[in-house]
Structures are given as C-alpha cells and as structure tokens.
Amino acid sequence: MKLVFEIARGDFTAAGKASSGIKKVLKQLLVDPKTIKRIVVAVYEAEVNVVAHSVGGTLTANISGNEITVVVQDYGPGISDIEQAMKVGFSTASRKVREMGFGAGMGLPNIKKNTDELTIQSQPGKGTMLVFSISI
Amino acid sequence: MQTVEKYHAIKVDIDKCMGCTHCMKACPTEAIRVARGVANINANRCVDCGNCLRVCPVDAFYVEEDSLEQLSKYKYKVLLFPAVFIGQFPESYSESSIYEAVLSLGFTHVLEVEQPIHLLIEIIKEQVLQAKNKPLISSFCPAIVRLIQSKYPSLVDNIIRMKAPHDLGAYYAIDLLSKEGIGREEIGIFYASPCSAKMAAVERPLGEEVSVVDGLINMYELYNKVRKVIKKAKKRDSVALRKGLRRDGIVWSLPRGEACHFKGRSMAVDGIHNVVKILERMENNEVPELDFLELRSCDQGCAGGILLTGNRFLTVERLQKRSKRYLIAESSDDHCFNCPAIKEKLKSGPIQPGYVYALDTNRKLALEKLQKVDRILCQLPGIDCGACGAPNCHALAEDMVQGKAKITDCVFLQNRYLNEEKIDLAKATRNLENTWGTNRFDADCNRKGGRNEGF
Ligand SMILES: Nc1ncnc2c1ncn2[C@@H]1O[C@H](COP(=O)(O)OP(=O)(O)O)[C@@H](O)[C@H]1O
Ligand code: SF4
Ligand SMILES: [Mg+2]
C-alpha cells in the first residue's frame, strides 16, 4: 500500500495532512495505538521540517504487513551538517517560524526516538532525503 | 476486537422514515446507511450523539424510555434531573414551582444530579495530579467517551476514571434516604436524561457493571408533562431538596463547567465536529501541554442536548443567572451522610479501546481490502451524493470490500453499465429499489421531504 503526499513550502496549516492520512489507514489495519502514535509523531515532524526549512517536497509511505517505510524527499536547500542538525535543541528556524510555535530543535531527535531505523541523506543546495521505518 | 454488538439508544421508526440522506450525511461516525428505503444504524459505530435526530425532517428517530407506571413498584420514588432541566423554563416559573410540579407527577423526592459537586471536583483534581497521560479528558459526555473508544483508541488512557453526575446524584439520594432509615430496595431511582448518550450510558455503563439508576425518563416528555400541571400543583416546601446544590453544580454541564476548575491549563470544546478536530490534533501531538480537556458532543454542552426544548443559548443564560444565587462549592460541604463512601463509588475502571474501524482483524486481509478500496475509488465519480445509500463514495468502497454493498449501488456507474448494455433496465430498477424502497420513484405530491429541507 502506497500513500503519497505533496508538501508545500511555508504552508504550516497543511502540515499534519500526511500524518492524519497515514493514521487513518493504520487504524484500519488494526495497528497498535502506541505504534500509531510513534509513526504519527515522526511523520508530523518530518512534514513540519519540509514546510519550515525547505522549498517543498513529497512524502511517500509504503505500508506492508509488518512495516511502514516513509520517504521524505525535498528539493533544497539541504542540511550541511547532519550531525549538528540531529542535536537536541539545535535549530536554524527564523524568528517568524519560532513565533508560530515551531523551531524548538526537537524535530529530528523526535523522529530518531520514535523510529526503528532512520537515514538522512542531504546535498547542500539540492535537497534532503529522510528515510525511516517502524515495524507495525 | 469487540464481538458483542454494542447497545445504542437511538432507534429508527421505519414507518416514519421516508428514506432521505439527511441523517446519513450528518452522522459524525458514518454509522448510517439507507437500505430498502429506511435508515439503518450500525450499533458498533453509533455513539448516540443524536445528530441524526436533530436533522431528520420527519422525526423518524426516537429513544426508548421507561414509563411512569414503573413508579408503582417502589415505595420511595426519586426523580433525578440535571440542572439544565430548570434552565428550559421561562423565568416566570420559580424553581420551587417546577419542583412542586415534578413531585405532583408521583415522585416522593426530586433531586438535581450535580450535588454534592465538590466530590467530582476533588476526584478530577486528584487524578490530574497523578496523571501519566496528559491532558486528562473529561469522562462527562458518554458520546465523546464512545467516540474516543472507537475512533481514537490511543487516547483511552487519557479519559478520567470517574462516573457521571447522574451516578453522583443517585448515590447521594440513596445516602440521604438511608439517613431516614430507608433501605435501597424500597427506593426507585429515575433519571430524566437530556440526551440519548446518557440513556445509553445508563442502559449499558462502560464499566460493564449495572447502573445505580433504576429507570430512564425522556426529558422532553417530562418537560411537557410538567408544563401541563405546573400552575395547578399544590405548594410544598422543596428547599431542603436543594440544600446540597452549589453554583458549580448548576453550570457543570455547560461549556467550561468542568474546565473552569483548572485555570490556565485547561481547554473546553463543545460540538462533536469540533471535538473530532481537536482529537485528531491531539493524536498528532499538536495540542499544547494541558492538564484537563473538557469535551462535549452538543453545542453549548447539555444545554444543547437533543431531549431539551427551547433555545440552548437562552438556557445557558438562565442557568448562569440562577447559579449566582447559590454558594460556591467547598470541600467542607458535607450534606451527605457518608461523603467518602460516595466518592469511592464514583471512581470507575479503565475504558477499553474499541477498534471498530479496522477493515479486518487479519493484517494481511486488511491490507488487501485497503488496496481494493483504492482500486474501487478509481471507478467511483467522487460526487459524494449518497444516492447509493452510503454517506460518500469512500464509504461505499469500504462497504463493498466488506461485502455489504455492490458497485452497481452507485447510480452513475449503473447508468454507465446500462449504456454499455452490461445490465438491463429491469435489473437497474431493482437495484435502485433495493436502496430506496419500492414505489419510491413514483410521482407523489404529498411526499414528505425534498422541499427546502434544511432552511
Ligand atoms: N528538510 C530540511 N531541509 C533543510 N534543513 C533542515 C531540514 N530538516 C531539518 N533541517 C535543519 O535541521 C535543524 C534541526 O531540525 P529539527 O530538529 O527538526 O528542529 P527545528 O525544526 O525545530 O529547527 C533545523 O533547524 C534545520 O536547520
Ligand atoms: S453534551 Fe450533554 S446532552 Fe450532549 S450528548 Fe453529551 S452528555 Fe448528552
Ligand atoms: Mg523541526
């Protein structure tokens, strides 16, 4: 089962569409509520990052009988120092974004905490690809 | 997976139901389908919010209630009603005259349920203090508890483990009468309910134990009975019956009635469609750190209950005005004989998740069904008209994979199959009649509905 969501830059009200859509499907598959919660949190943080830090991208969820794999691909500007970005509290969010209640520097650490596997590939100037999976 | 069919209080009178799409479209849980010309409620999905009853143009929905004849079974007949009952009456009727009129219907005692309210305030505050899952969600509105059980199972542990005000009122009544040496078996407790949700909660309490309430009375009927006798009822002093009532109890069922006890760290949401939006956000961790979340299915809380008469905003205004004449609840209020014992009885067990939206208990089959839904949706026109008897195209696709509907139920696809000569006219007509009933498409100038419904 494949679900695809477009994520537009700067549209904070739309962040949450992918996580809600994925959540609905997982409930129909009778996935344990606690696992659903972990998935929803990871997907939501990934969505917010694309909205807040990139020029836009696509989120694809592949759901099999025992695992969900989420690929989040955006088209720039990329992350120059991934290790630093992963640190709790690190954020380059603008003041405007912070004033909207985002940019606490908890997003990537939260994704890490809630997933079984996470890889981040990024090319500065080109884009970032986040891949994570959680067994269901 | 739940195997026993759940009880629900709302029923369809199939003689009155004319088969339209109003209720099906208004149902927040997609529990209604139309087949053979009448609405059918899926008991597992129904949360008894009563939205169907509100929108029905021909009053085809009803709730089951007990008759007043049952009163004769008991020596002492206690009527419990929530304070909103009083708020329906024009101000020219004093609360004493309302009490007198209710008593004259054959009750020996009348009590408002929201007393002694400080017990509920204390239980909530204690649980908020110890909570592992925040925010704690009010257990007050049974429609919301059932909604969370079935649609938001990850949040069941956030629900406060506390029974409802009608249980409080019932235990209080038993306690008061026991002070006079009256035994439980001599007492009949009747509860006038503002809604179908509370009725279902009495018939089948979520903790699965037997309710302390012995009989249910429809508040709408009670109001009419009281209006008929209110002027003629003879004078009787009923002040003693209200001595446990406090300001906080009178407004308990109104918006912020519970939440106001948690200043700064609480939120109150009324209206089931608003509640759905908040619960979706809560599941996404998009709601800030709160201590307490008050959720009510009806707009303006129980003042908007489906068995109330009159305007909900006027009811709220009157109750607020009335409440100002009463004292604020204090933990030292001890009108009961044994308050600690009542408090203990008000605590309830955990709520079990329901999982009624799962396509299959078998993961592999569920996944296959999900993919099938996707393929079917490519065929359906996305008009969401409801002519198939399901609330929208997606719901029809889900019904199809569950073997409850077929593709020709879609009137537009059926038309295509007719054009392509895949089915004949006789079969197509039969299909339509299966959903909407025979003779449903004959011209009829006296047919109900279809005339500016909704305006
Ligand atoms: N998709 C992305 N594109 C570019 N930069 C990103 C992206 N995702 C995260 N970052 C960078 O990593 C930092 C940390 O991300 P995160 O932990 O989610 O915290 P926050 O979003 O609150 O800043 C961000 O401030 C940003 O500099
Ligand atoms: S808000 Fe009150 S009247 Fe409405 S469904 Fe809930 S308990 Fe019943
Ligand atoms: Mg972030």
mmCIF file of C-alpha atoms in Angstrom, chain A residues 5-133:
data_model
loop_
_atom_site.group_PDB
_atom_site.id
_atom_site.type_symbol
_atom_site.label_atom_id
_atom_site.label_comp_id
_atom_site.label_asym_id
_atom_site.label_seq_id
_atom_site.Cartn_x
_atom_site.Cartn_y
_atom_site.Cartn_z
ATOM 1 C CA PHE A 5 1.502 13.455 -0.127
ATOM 2 C CA GLU A 6 2.802 16.703 -1.613
ATOM 3 C CA ILE A 7 4.124 19.180 0.962
ATOM 4 C CA ALA A 8 4.194 22.862 0.065
ATOM 5 C CA ARG A 9 6.756 25.300 1.413
ATOM 6 C CA GLY A 10 5.654 27.668 4.148
ATOM 7 C CA ASP A 11 2.138 26.244 4.498
ATOM 8 C CA PHE A 12 2.061 25.402 8.199
ATOM 9 C CA THR A 13 -1.691 24.789 8.267
ATOM 10 C CA ALA A 14 -1.240 21.923 5.795
ATOM 11 C CA ALA A 15 1.388 20.198 7.940
ATOM 12 C CA GLY A 16 -0.434 17.285 9.518
ATOM 13 C CA LYS A 17 -2.210 16.179 6.349
ATOM 14 C CA ALA A 18 0.170 13.304 5.718
ATOM 15 C CA SER A 19 0.216 12.185 9.342
ATOM 16 C CA SER A 20 -3.601 12.255 9.534
ATOM 17 C CA GLY A 21 -3.975 10.339 6.260
ATOM 18 C CA ILE A 22 -1.457 7.704 7.310
ATOM 19 C CA LYS A 23 -3.048 7.444 10.730
ATOM 20 C CA LYS A 24 -6.452 6.660 9.252
ATOM 21 C CA VAL A 25 -5.022 3.798 7.225
ATOM 22 C CA LEU A 26 -3.070 2.373 10.162
ATOM 23 C CA LYS A 27 -6.221 2.311 12.263
ATOM 24 C CA GLN A 28 -7.979 0.342 9.547
ATOM 25 C CA LEU A 29 -5.098 -2.127 9.660
ATOM 26 C CA LEU A 30 -5.584 -2.523 13.417
ATOM 27 C CA VAL A 31 -2.076 -1.345 14.237
ATOM 28 C CA ASP A 32 -1.444 -0.929 17.968
ATOM 29 C CA PRO A 33 -2.343 2.629 19.095
ATOM 30 C CA LYS A 34 1.046 3.196 20.720
ATOM 31 C CA THR A 35 2.832 2.307 17.483
ATOM 32 C CA ILE A 36 0.483 4.572 15.539
ATOM 33 C CA LYS A 37 1.380 7.395 17.878
ATOM 34 C CA ARG A 38 5.110 6.938 17.229
ATOM 35 C CA ILE A 39 4.543 6.908 13.476
ATOM 36 C CA VAL A 40 2.297 9.960 13.579
ATOM 37 C CA VAL A 41 4.817 11.954 15.599
ATOM 38 C CA ALA A 42 7.685 11.075 13.245
ATOM 39 C CA VAL A 43 5.680 11.841 10.106
ATOM 40 C CA TYR A 44 4.368 15.095 11.512
ATOM 41 C CA GLU A 45 7.845 16.340 12.467
ATOM 42 C CA ALA A 46 9.135 15.442 9.010
ATOM 43 C CA GLU A 47 6.259 17.327 7.406
ATOM 44 C CA VAL A 48 6.909 20.405 9.526
ATOM 45 C CA ASN A 49 10.592 20.377 8.592
ATOM 46 C CA VAL A 50 9.797 20.387 4.881
ATOM 47 C CA VAL A 51 7.326 23.244 5.394
ATOM 48 C CA ALA A 52 9.646 25.250 7.645
ATOM 49 C CA HIS A 53 13.131 24.661 6.257
ATOM 50 C CA SER A 54 12.852 23.605 2.610
ATOM 51 C CA VAL A 55 11.308 24.722 -0.662
ATOM 52 C CA GLY A 56 8.778 21.859 -0.616
ATOM 53 C CA GLY A 57 8.768 18.150 -1.318
ATOM 54 C CA THR A 58 6.978 14.823 -1.277
ATOM 55 C CA LEU A 59 6.247 12.325 1.479
ATOM 56 C CA THR A 60 5.688 8.710 0.485
ATOM 57 C CA ALA A 61 4.584 5.991 2.880
ATOM 58 C CA ASN A 62 4.895 2.328 1.975
ATOM 59 C CA ILE A 63 2.922 0.039 4.224
ATOM 60 C CA SER A 64 3.463 -3.713 4.185
ATOM 61 C CA GLY A 65 2.084 -6.381 6.501
ATOM 62 C CA ASN A 66 4.739 -5.758 9.151
ATOM 63 C CA GLU A 67 6.414 -2.435 8.462
ATOM 64 C CA ILE A 68 5.889 1.132 7.386
ATOM 65 C CA THR A 69 8.650 2.917 5.481
ATOM 66 C CA VAL A 70 8.424 6.642 4.978
ATOM 67 C CA VAL A 71 10.491 8.549 2.417
ATOM 68 C CA VAL A 72 10.537 12.334 2.679
ATOM 69 C CA GLN A 73 12.207 13.986 -0.297
ATOM 70 C CA ASP A 74 12.581 17.728 -0.625
ATOM 71 C CA TYR A 75 14.267 19.966 -3.173
ATOM 72 C CA GLY A 76 16.536 22.126 -1.086
ATOM 73 C CA PRO A 77 18.362 23.853 0.475
ATOM 74 C CA GLY A 78 19.729 20.710 2.157
ATOM 75 C CA ILE A 79 21.476 20.264 5.502
ATOM 76 C CA SER A 80 25.209 20.965 5.601
ATOM 77 C CA ASP A 81 25.976 19.360 8.966
ATOM 78 C CA ILE A 82 23.603 16.490 9.654
ATOM 79 C CA GLU A 83 25.230 15.541 12.970
ATOM 80 C CA GLN A 84 24.681 19.055 14.295
ATOM 81 C CA ALA A 85 21.087 19.130 12.989
ATOM 82 C CA MET A 86 20.360 15.932 14.926
ATOM 83 C CA LYS A 87 21.343 17.522 18.245
ATOM 84 C CA VAL A 88 18.547 18.195 20.749
ATOM 85 C CA GLY A 89 17.724 21.910 20.702
ATOM 86 C CA PHE A 90 19.674 22.788 17.557
ATOM 87 C CA SER A 91 17.651 24.914 15.195
ATOM 88 C CA THR A 92 18.172 27.426 12.422
ATOM 89 C CA ALA A 93 14.496 28.364 12.386
ATOM 90 C CA SER A 94 13.795 32.030 11.720
ATOM 91 C CA ARG A 95 12.184 34.225 14.328
ATOM 92 C CA LYS A 96 8.976 34.192 12.348
ATOM 93 C CA VAL A 97 8.852 30.390 12.456
ATOM 94 C CA ARG A 98 9.621 30.386 16.174
ATOM 95 C CA GLU A 99 6.827 32.845 16.816
ATOM 96 C CA MET A 100 4.448 30.363 15.206
ATOM 97 C CA GLY A 101 5.427 27.826 17.839
ATOM 98 C CA PHE A 102 7.889 25.775 15.786
ATOM 99 C CA GLY A 103 11.695 25.617 15.842
ATOM 100 C CA ALA A 104 12.443 24.125 19.250
ATOM 101 C CA GLY A 105 15.124 21.932 17.700
ATOM 102 C CA MET A 106 13.317 18.770 18.799
ATOM 103 C CA GLY A 107 12.043 17.555 15.412
ATOM 104 C CA LEU A 108 14.882 15.380 14.165
ATOM 105 C CA PRO A 109 15.668 13.991 17.648
ATOM 106 C CA ASN A 110 11.976 13.113 17.995
ATOM 107 C CA ILE A 111 11.985 11.339 14.647
ATOM 108 C CA LYS A 112 15.056 9.386 15.725
ATOM 109 C CA LYS A 113 13.472 8.470 19.049
ATOM 110 C CA ASN A 114 10.239 7.216 17.529
ATOM 111 C CA THR A 115 11.563 5.173 14.604
ATOM 112 C CA ASP A 116 13.334 1.818 14.342
ATOM 113 C CA GLU A 117 15.611 2.936 11.536
ATOM 114 C CA LEU A 118 16.464 6.388 10.220
ATOM 115 C CA THR A 119 18.798 7.541 7.465
ATOM 116 C CA ILE A 120 19.290 11.113 6.301
ATOM 117 C CA GLN A 121 20.973 11.986 3.042
ATOM 118 C CA SER A 122 21.439 15.584 2.093
ATOM 119 C CA GLN A 123 23.144 17.561 -0.598
ATOM 120 C CA PRO A 124 23.512 21.221 0.250
ATOM 121 C CA GLY A 125 21.816 23.261 -2.442
ATOM 122 C CA LYS A 126 19.976 20.249 -3.856
ATOM 123 C CA GLY A 127 17.782 18.671 -1.196
ATOM 124 C CA THR A 128 17.303 16.284 1.684
ATOM 125 C CA MET A 129 16.012 12.738 1.760
ATOM 126 C CA LEU A 130 14.832 11.272 5.036
ATOM 127 C CA VAL A 131 14.023 7.558 5.150
ATOM 128 C CA PHE A 132 12.636 5.950 8.250
ATOM 129 C CA SER A 133 10.839 2.744 9.102
#
